[in-house]
PDB file of C-alpha atoms in Angstrom:
ATOM      1  CA  MET A  24     102.472  73.859  97.220  1.00 55.00           C
ATOM      2  CA  ARG A  25      99.158  74.433  95.231  1.00 57.00           C
ATOM      3  CA  LYS A  26      97.537  75.642  98.176  1.00 54.00           C
ATOM      4  CA  VAL A  27     100.293  78.040  98.977  1.00 54.00           C
ATOM      5  CA  ALA A  28     100.263  79.114  95.015  1.00 51.00           C
ATOM      6  CA  PHE A  29      96.464  79.751  95.715  1.00 48.00           C
ATOM      7  CA  TRP A  30      96.667  81.857  98.683  1.00 49.00           C
ATOM      8  CA  MET A  31      99.149  84.753  97.403  1.00 54.00           C
ATOM      9  CA  MET A  32      97.237  85.220  94.629  1.00 52.00           C
ATOM     10  CA  ALA A  33      93.906  85.221  96.511  1.00 50.00           C
ATOM     11  CA  VAL A  34      96.165  87.721  98.874  1.00 52.00           C
ATOM     12  CA  LEU A  35      97.737  89.618  95.591  1.00 54.00           C
ATOM     13  CA  GLY A  36      94.943  89.889  93.731  1.00 52.00           C
ATOM     14  CA  PHE A  37      96.194  91.844  90.381  1.00 44.00           C
ATOM     15  CA  GLY A  38      99.023  92.977  92.354  1.00 46.00           C
ATOM     16  CA  PHE A  39     100.855  93.263  88.732  1.00 43.00           C
ATOM     17  CA  LEU A  40      98.387  96.351  87.691  1.00 45.00           C
ATOM     18  CA  PRO A  41      98.229  99.473  89.016  1.00 46.00           C
ATOM     19  CA  GLY A  42      95.076 100.671  90.176  1.00 49.00           C
ATOM     20  CA  CYS A  43      93.881 103.900  88.392  1.00 51.00           C
ATOM     21  CA  PRO A  44      95.867 106.476  91.014  1.00 47.00           C
ATOM     22  CA  LYS A  45      94.377 109.847  91.712  1.00 57.00           C
ATOM     23  CA  HIS A  46      98.283 111.096  91.557  1.00 66.00           C
ATOM     24  CA  LYS A  47     100.873 110.600  88.992  1.00 86.00           C
ATOM     25  CA  ILE A  48     102.836 107.706  89.564  1.00 90.00           C
ATOM     26  CA  HIS A  49     106.544 108.109  89.360  1.00 92.00           C
ATOM     27  CA  PRO A  50     107.757 105.125  86.399  1.00 94.00           C
ATOM     28  CA  GLU A  51     110.592 104.179  89.028  1.00 95.00           C
ATOM     29  CA  ALA A  52     107.959 103.844  91.422  1.00 95.00           C
ATOM     30  CA  LEU A  53     105.722 101.445  89.165  1.00 95.00           C
ATOM     31  CA  LYS A  54     108.908  99.341  88.344  1.00 97.00           C
ATOM     32  CA  MET A  55     109.676  98.914  92.351  1.00 97.00           C
ATOM     33  CA  GLN A  56     106.451  98.433  92.843  1.00 96.00           C
ATOM     34  CA  ARG A  57     106.467  95.255  90.046  1.00 96.00           C
ATOM     35  CA  LEU A  58     109.796  94.288  91.536  1.00 97.00           C
ATOM     36  CA  CYS A  59     108.014  94.064  94.871  1.00 97.00           C
ATOM     37  CA  ILE A  60     105.259  91.561  94.184  1.00 96.00           C
ATOM     38  CA  ALA A  61     107.622  89.585  92.219  1.00 97.00           C
ATOM     39  CA  HIS A  62     109.982  89.195  95.364  1.00 97.00           C
ATOM     40  CA  LEU A  63     106.899  88.143  97.571  1.00 96.00           C
ATOM     41  CA  VAL A  64     105.817  85.897  94.818  1.00 96.00           C
ATOM     42  CA  ALA A  65     109.351  84.468  95.702  1.00 97.00           C
ATOM     43  CA  ASN A  66     109.329  84.423  99.184  1.00 96.00           C
ATOM     44  CA  ARG A  67     112.032  86.923  98.844  1.00 97.00           C
ATOM     45  CA  LEU A  68     111.079  89.220 101.955  1.00 97.00           C
ATOM     46  CA  GLU A  69     113.794  91.570 102.462  1.00 98.00           C
ATOM     47  CA  LEU A  70     114.247  92.141  98.784  1.00 98.00           C
ATOM     48  CA  ALA A  71     110.177  92.929  98.559  1.00 98.00           C
ATOM     49  CA  GLU A  72     110.479  95.334 101.526  1.00 98.00           C
ATOM     50  CA  ASN A  73     113.194  96.917  99.858  1.00 97.00           C
ATOM     51  CA  ALA A  74     111.300  97.382  96.300  1.00 98.00           C
ATOM     52  CA  ALA A  75     108.355  99.064  98.370  1.00 97.00           C
ATOM     53  CA  SER A  76     110.387 101.205  99.757  1.00 97.00           C
ATOM     54  CA  VAL A  77     112.169 102.880  97.274  1.00 97.00           C
ATOM     55  CA  ALA A  78     108.936 102.720  95.348  1.00 97.00           C
ATOM     56  CA  LEU A  79     107.542 104.808  98.250  1.00 97.00           C
ATOM     57  CA  ARG A  80     110.152 106.860  97.908  1.00 97.00           C
ATOM     58  CA  TYR A  81     109.076 108.394  95.278  1.00 95.00           C
ATOM     59  CA  ASN A  82     106.064 108.535  95.495  1.00 95.00           C
ATOM     60  CA  PRO A  83     104.734 108.247  99.357  1.00 95.00           C
ATOM     61  CA  LYS A  84     100.945 108.156  99.074  1.00 95.00           C
ATOM     62  CA  TYR A  85     100.947 104.884  96.495  1.00 96.00           C
ATOM     63  CA  VAL A  86      99.171 102.574  97.801  1.00 97.00           C
ATOM     64  CA  GLU A  87      99.701  99.503  95.416  1.00 97.00           C
ATOM     65  CA  ALA A  88     103.201  99.723  97.446  1.00 97.00           C
ATOM     66  CA  ILE A  89     101.912 100.637 100.600  1.00 98.00           C
ATOM     67  CA  ASN A  90      99.818  96.858  99.959  1.00 97.00           C
ATOM     68  CA  CYS A  91     102.889  95.298  98.689  1.00 97.00           C
ATOM     69  CA  ARG A  92     104.874  96.077 101.768  1.00 97.00           C
ATOM     70  CA  ALA A  93     101.886  94.816 104.180  1.00 97.00           C
ATOM     71  CA  LEU A  94     101.616  91.728 102.458  1.00 97.00           C
ATOM     72  CA  VAL A  95     105.702  91.615 103.781  1.00 97.00           C
ATOM     73  CA  GLU A  96     104.546  92.022 107.309  1.00 97.00           C
ATOM     74  CA  ILE A  97     101.786  90.041 107.015  1.00 96.00           C
ATOM     75  CA  ARG A  98     104.157  86.851 105.220  1.00 96.00           C
ATOM     76  CA  ARG A  99     105.989  87.373 108.484  1.00 97.00           C
ATOM     77  CA  GLY A 100     103.420  87.277 110.932  1.00 95.00           C
ATOM     78  CA  HIS A 101     103.349  91.217 112.004  1.00 96.00           C
ATOM     79  CA  LEU A 102      99.419  92.043 111.317  1.00 97.00           C
ATOM     80  CA  ARG A 103      99.634  94.605 113.419  1.00 97.00           C
ATOM     81  CA  ILE A 104     102.228  96.644 111.401  1.00 97.00           C
ATOM     82  CA  ALA A 105     100.333  95.017 108.460  1.00 97.00           C
ATOM     83  CA  GLU A 106      97.436  96.257 109.312  1.00 97.00           C
ATOM     84  CA  ARG A 107      98.268  99.926 109.982  1.00 98.00           C
ATOM     85  CA  MET A 108      99.592 100.370 107.021  1.00 98.00           C
ATOM     86  CA  LEU A 109      96.324  99.504 105.290  1.00 97.00           C
ATOM     87  CA  LYS A 110      94.898 101.563 107.117  1.00 97.00           C
ATOM     88  CA  GLU A 111      97.410 103.969 105.802  1.00 97.00           C
ATOM     89  CA  ALA A 112      96.914 103.096 102.123  1.00 97.00           C
ATOM     90  CA  LEU A 113      92.992 103.703 102.681  1.00 97.00           C
ATOM     91  CA  SER A 114      93.066 106.597 103.975  1.00 97.00           C
ATOM     92  CA  TYR A 115      94.966 107.735 100.710  1.00 96.00           C
ATOM     93  CA  GLU A 116      91.973 106.202  98.775  1.00 96.00           C
ATOM     94  CA  SER A 117      89.416 105.055 100.545  1.00 95.00           C
ATOM     95  CA  ASN A 118      87.955 102.717  97.229  1.00 95.00           C
ATOM     96  CA  PHE A 119      91.606 100.171  97.233  1.00 96.00           C
ATOM     97  CA  ALA A 120      89.722  96.910  97.131  1.00 96.00           C
ATOM     98  CA  GLN A 121      93.083  94.792  97.686  1.00 96.00           C
ATOM     99  CA  ALA A 122      93.591  96.775 100.597  1.00 97.00           C
ATOM    100  CA  ARG A 123      90.387  95.842 101.789  1.00 97.00           C
ATOM    101  CA  SER A 124      90.918  92.646 100.919  1.00 96.00           C
ATOM    102  CA  ASN A 125      94.161  91.928 102.792  1.00 96.00           C
ATOM    103  CA  LEU A 126      92.827  93.727 105.825  1.00 96.00           C
ATOM    104  CA  GLY A 127      90.087  91.457 105.967  1.00 95.00           C
ATOM    105  CA  HIS A 128      92.212  88.443 105.582  1.00 94.00           C
ATOM    106  CA  ILE A 129      93.890  89.447 108.719  1.00 96.00           C
ATOM    107  CA  TYR A 130      90.806  90.394 111.107  1.00 94.00           C
ATOM    108  CA  PHE A 131      90.218  86.435 109.806  1.00 94.00           C
ATOM    109  CA  LYS A 132      93.457  85.536 110.800  1.00 90.00           C
ATOM    110  CA  GLN A 133      93.276  87.421 114.334  1.00 85.00           C
ATOM    111  CA  LYS A 134      90.036  85.429 115.155  1.00 78.00           C
TER     112      LYS A 134
END
């Protein structure tokens, strides 16, 4: 159990803290992204996916929500889908460390 908790924190990083977005984030998008993380930590993947999708409806380029959605796919074992999502997030914000870290995690798992 501790190992899972450690892995989740390593992958999530500071997922509860929004980064420094280049554009204004809608308050509901922020709320949904935080809810996505909470559902992800509780292993409620469908609810996490839904929350991230709602956040992305408010802000389609919200990299933290894209990252959260990618984490859902990583947990499901859909690494190629997650890789595509993380690359999309990086196309919007190339210095987004969480996406880079999670992409590295995917590449490591694919070895």
